[in-house]
PDB file of C-alpha atoms in Angstrom:
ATOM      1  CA  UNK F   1      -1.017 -76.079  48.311  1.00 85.00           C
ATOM      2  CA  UNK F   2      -2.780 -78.497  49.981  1.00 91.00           C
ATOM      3  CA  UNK F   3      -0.751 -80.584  53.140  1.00 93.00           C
ATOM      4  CA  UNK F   4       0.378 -84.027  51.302  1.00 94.00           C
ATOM      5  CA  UNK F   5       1.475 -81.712  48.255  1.00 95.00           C
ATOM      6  CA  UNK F   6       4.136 -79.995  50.767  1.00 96.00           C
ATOM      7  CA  UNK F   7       4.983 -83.528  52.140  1.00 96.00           C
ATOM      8  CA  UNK F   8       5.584 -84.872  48.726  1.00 96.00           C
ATOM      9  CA  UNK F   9       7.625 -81.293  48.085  1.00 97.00           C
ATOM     10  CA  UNK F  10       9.597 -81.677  51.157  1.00 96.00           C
ATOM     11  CA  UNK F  11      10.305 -85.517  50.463  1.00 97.00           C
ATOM     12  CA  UNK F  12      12.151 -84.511  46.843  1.00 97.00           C
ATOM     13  CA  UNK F  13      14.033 -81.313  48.441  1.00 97.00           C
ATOM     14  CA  UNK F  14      15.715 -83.726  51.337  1.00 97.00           C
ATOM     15  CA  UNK F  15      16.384 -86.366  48.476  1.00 97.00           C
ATOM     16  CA  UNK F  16      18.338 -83.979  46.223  1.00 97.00           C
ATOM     17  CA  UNK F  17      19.769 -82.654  49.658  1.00 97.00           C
ATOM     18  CA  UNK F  18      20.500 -85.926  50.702  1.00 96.00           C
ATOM     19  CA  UNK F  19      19.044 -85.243  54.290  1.00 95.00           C
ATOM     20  CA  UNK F  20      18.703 -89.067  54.899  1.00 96.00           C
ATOM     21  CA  UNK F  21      17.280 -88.749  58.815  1.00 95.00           C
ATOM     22  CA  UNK F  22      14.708 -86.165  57.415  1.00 96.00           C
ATOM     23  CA  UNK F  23      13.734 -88.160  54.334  1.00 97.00           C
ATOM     24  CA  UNK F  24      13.483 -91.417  56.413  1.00 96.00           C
ATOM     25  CA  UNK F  25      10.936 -89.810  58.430  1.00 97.00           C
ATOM     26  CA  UNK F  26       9.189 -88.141  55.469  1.00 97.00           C
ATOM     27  CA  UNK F  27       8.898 -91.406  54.330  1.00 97.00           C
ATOM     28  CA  UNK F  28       7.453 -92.727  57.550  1.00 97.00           C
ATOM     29  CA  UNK F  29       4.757 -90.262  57.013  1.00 97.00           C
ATOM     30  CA  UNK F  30       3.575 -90.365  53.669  1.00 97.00           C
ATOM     31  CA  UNK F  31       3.374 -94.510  54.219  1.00 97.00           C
ATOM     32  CA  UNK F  32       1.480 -94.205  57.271  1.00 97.00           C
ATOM     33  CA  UNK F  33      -1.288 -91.407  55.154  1.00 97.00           C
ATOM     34  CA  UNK F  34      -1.511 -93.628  52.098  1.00 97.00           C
ATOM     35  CA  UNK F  35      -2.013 -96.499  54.036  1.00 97.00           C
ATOM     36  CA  UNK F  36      -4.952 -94.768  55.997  1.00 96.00           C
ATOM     37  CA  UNK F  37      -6.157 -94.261  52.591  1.00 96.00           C
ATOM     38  CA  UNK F  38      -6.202 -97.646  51.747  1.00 96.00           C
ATOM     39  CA  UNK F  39      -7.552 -98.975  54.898  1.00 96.00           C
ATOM     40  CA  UNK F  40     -10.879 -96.318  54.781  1.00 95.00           C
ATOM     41  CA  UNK F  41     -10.951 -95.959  50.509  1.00 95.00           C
ATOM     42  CA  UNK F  42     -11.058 -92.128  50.730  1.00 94.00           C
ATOM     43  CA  UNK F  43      -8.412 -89.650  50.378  1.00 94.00           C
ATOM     44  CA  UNK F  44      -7.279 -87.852  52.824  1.00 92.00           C
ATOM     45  CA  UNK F  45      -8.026 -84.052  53.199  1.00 91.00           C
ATOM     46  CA  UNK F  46      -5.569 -81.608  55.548  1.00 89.00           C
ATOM     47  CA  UNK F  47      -7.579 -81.901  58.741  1.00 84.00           C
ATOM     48  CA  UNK F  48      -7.072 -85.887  58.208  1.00 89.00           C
ATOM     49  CA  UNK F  49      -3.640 -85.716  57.464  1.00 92.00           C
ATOM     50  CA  UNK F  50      -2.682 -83.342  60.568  1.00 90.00           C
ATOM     51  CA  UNK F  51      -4.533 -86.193  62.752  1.00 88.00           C
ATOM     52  CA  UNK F  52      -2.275 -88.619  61.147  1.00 94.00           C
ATOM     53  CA  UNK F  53       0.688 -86.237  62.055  1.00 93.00           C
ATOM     54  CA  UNK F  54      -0.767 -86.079  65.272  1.00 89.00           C
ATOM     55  CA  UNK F  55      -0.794 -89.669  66.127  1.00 92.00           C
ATOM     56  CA  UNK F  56       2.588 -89.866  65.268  1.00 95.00           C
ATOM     57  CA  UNK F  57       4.102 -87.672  67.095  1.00 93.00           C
ATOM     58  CA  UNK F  58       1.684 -88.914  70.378  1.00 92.00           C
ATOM     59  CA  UNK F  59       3.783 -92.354  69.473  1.00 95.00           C
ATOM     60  CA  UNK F  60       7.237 -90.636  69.433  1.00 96.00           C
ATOM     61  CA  UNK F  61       6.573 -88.588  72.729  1.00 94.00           C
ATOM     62  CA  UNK F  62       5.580 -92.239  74.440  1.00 95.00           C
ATOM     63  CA  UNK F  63       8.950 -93.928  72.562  1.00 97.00           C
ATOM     64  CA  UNK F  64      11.215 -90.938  74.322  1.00 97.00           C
ATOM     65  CA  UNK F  65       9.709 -91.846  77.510  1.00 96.00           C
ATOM     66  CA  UNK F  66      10.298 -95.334  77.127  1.00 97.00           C
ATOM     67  CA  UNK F  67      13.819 -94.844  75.592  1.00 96.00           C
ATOM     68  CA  UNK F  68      14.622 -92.415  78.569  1.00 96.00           C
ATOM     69  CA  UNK F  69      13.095 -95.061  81.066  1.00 96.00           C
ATOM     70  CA  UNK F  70      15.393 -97.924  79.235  1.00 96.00           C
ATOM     71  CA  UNK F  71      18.254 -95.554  79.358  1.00 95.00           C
ATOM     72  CA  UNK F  72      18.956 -95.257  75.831  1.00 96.00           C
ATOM     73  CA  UNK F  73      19.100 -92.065  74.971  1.00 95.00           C
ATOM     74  CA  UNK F  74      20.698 -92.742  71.716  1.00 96.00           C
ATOM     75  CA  UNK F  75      17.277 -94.078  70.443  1.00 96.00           C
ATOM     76  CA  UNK F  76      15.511 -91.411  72.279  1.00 96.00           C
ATOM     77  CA  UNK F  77      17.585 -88.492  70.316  1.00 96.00           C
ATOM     78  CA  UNK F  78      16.291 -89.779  66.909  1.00 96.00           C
ATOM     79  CA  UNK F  79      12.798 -89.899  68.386  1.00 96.00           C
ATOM     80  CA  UNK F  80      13.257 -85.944  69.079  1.00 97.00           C
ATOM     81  CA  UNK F  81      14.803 -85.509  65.757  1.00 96.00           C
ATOM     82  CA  UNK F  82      11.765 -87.321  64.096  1.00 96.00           C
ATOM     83  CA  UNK F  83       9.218 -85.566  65.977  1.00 95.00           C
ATOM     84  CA  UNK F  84      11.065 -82.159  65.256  1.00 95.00           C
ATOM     85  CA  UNK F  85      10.482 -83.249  61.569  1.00 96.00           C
ATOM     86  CA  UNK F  86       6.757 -84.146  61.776  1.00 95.00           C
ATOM     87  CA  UNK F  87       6.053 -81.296  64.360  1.00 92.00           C
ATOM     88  CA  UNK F  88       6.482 -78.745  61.049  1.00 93.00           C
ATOM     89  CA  UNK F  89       3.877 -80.206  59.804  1.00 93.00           C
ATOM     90  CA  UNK F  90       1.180 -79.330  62.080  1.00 90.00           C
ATOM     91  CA  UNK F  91      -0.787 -75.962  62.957  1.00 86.00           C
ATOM     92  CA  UNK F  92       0.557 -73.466  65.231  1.00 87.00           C
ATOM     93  CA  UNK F  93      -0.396 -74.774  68.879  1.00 85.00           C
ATOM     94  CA  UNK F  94      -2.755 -72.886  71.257  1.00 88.00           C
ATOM     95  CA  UNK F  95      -1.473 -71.955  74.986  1.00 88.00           C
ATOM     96  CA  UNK F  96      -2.860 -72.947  77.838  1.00 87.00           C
ATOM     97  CA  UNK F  97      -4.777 -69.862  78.324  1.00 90.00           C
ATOM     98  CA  UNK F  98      -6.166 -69.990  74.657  1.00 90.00           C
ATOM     99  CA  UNK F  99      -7.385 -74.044  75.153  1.00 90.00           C
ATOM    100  CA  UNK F 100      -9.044 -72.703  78.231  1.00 89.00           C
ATOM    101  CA  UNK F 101     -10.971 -70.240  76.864  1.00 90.00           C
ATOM    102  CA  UNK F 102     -11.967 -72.315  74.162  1.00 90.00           C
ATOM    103  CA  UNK F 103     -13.420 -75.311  76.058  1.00 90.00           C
ATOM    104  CA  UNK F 104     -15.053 -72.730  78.552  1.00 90.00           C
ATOM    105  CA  UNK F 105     -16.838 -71.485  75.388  1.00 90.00           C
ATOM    106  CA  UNK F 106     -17.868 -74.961  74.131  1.00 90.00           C
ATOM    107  CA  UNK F 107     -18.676 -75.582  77.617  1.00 88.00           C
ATOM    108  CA  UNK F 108     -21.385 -72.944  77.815  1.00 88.00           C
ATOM    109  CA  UNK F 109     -22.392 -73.293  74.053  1.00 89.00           C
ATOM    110  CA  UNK F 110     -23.287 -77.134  74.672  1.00 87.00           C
ATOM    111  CA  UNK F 111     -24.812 -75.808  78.706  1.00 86.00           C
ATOM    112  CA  UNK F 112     -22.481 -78.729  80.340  1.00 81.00           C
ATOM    113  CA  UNK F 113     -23.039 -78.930  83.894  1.00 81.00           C
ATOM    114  CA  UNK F 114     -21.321 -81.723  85.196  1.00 83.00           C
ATOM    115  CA  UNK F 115     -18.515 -84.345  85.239  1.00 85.00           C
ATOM    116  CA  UNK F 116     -20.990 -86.528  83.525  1.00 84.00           C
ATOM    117  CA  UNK F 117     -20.977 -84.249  80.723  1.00 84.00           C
ATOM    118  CA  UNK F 118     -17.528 -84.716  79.806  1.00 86.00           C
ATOM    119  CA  UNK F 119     -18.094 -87.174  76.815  1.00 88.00           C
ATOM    120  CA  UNK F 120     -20.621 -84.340  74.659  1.00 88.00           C
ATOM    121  CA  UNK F 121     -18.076 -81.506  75.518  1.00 88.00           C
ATOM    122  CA  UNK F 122     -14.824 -83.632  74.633  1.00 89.00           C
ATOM    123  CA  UNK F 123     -16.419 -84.531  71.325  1.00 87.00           C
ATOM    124  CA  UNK F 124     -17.275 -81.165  70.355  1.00 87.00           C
ATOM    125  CA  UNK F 125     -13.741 -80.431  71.667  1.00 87.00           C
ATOM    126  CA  UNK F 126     -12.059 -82.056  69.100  1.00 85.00           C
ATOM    127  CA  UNK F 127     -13.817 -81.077  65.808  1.00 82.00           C
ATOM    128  CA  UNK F 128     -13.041 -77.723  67.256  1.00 85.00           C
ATOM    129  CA  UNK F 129      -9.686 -78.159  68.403  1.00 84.00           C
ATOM    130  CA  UNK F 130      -8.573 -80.827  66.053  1.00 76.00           C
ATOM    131  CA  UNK F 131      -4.568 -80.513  65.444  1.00 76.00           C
ATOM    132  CA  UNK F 132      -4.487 -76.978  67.002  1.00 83.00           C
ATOM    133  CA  UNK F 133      -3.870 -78.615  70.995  1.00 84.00           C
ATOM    134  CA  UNK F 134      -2.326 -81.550  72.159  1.00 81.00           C
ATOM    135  CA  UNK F 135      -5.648 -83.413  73.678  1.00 83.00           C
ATOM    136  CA  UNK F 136      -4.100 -84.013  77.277  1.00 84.00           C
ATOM    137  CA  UNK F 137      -3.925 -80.296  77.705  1.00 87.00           C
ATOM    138  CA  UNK F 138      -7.511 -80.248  76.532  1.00 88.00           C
ATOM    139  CA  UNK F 139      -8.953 -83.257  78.422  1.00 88.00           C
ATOM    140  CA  UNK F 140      -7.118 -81.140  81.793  1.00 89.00           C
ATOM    141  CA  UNK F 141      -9.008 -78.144  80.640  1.00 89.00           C
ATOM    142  CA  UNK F 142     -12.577 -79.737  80.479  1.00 89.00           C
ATOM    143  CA  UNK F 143     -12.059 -81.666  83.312  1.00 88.00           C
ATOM    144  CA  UNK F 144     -11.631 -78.547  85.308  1.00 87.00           C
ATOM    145  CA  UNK F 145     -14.233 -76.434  83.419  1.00 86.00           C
ATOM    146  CA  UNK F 146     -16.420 -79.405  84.651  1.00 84.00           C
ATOM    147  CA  UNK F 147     -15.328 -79.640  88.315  1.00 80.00           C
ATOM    148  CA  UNK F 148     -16.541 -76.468  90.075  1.00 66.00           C
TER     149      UNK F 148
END
């Protein structure tokens, strides 16, 4: 079953379940992946879809910082419970260890030398690593591969 099929699933279960806070959030997600299919006239396969998820979540981890900034942690608590939702979503995530290994490999695959080298290894990064590791971990892990 492909990824939106789930989502669509998932959005009728909390419906008859009446899970409002989940099904808002569904919601929040299937508008934001049809209306990346509208903007770029293609549909979306799984790899596009767990970017969208992705992105979202990025933009609820920067709202909870905000909200705890702001001291408002009423509006930061249903950022957590919305990024708990969309989190299910997407891939298991790789450890530190495992994102360092990785880029080390690409690193050596692509013969990177240098801190100018970054761009060509971060690109082949992410096709690679697409969904499976949160990007800051990986941008960390290249920039220290990189920097003897």
């Amino acid at each position: 079953m492909s990824l939106k099929l789930q989502i669509t699933e998932d959005m009728k279960t909390a419906m008859r379940a009446k899970d409002m806070e989940r099904l808002g959030t569904i919601r929040l997600l299937t508008a934001a992946i049809k209306q990346k299919e509208v903007d770029e006239r293609i549909e979306l396969d799984d790899a596009a879809v767990i970017a969208v998820i992705d992105k979202m979540v990025k933009q609820r981890k920067d709202s909870i910082t905000a909200f705890e900034q702001g001291d408002r942690p009423d509006l930061a608590a249903k950022e957590h419970a919305e990024m708990a939702v969309l989190a299910a979503y997407l891939p298991a995530r790789l450890s530190a260890d495992e994102i360092a290994a990785e880029v080390k490999a690409i690193v050596l695959e692509i013969g990177a030398t240098s801190p100018g080298d970054m761009g060509k290894v971060m690109g082949a990064v992410k096709t690679r690593l697409a969904g499976k590791a949160d990007m800051a971990q990986v941008s960390a892990a290249v920039k220290a591969a990189l920097n003897p």
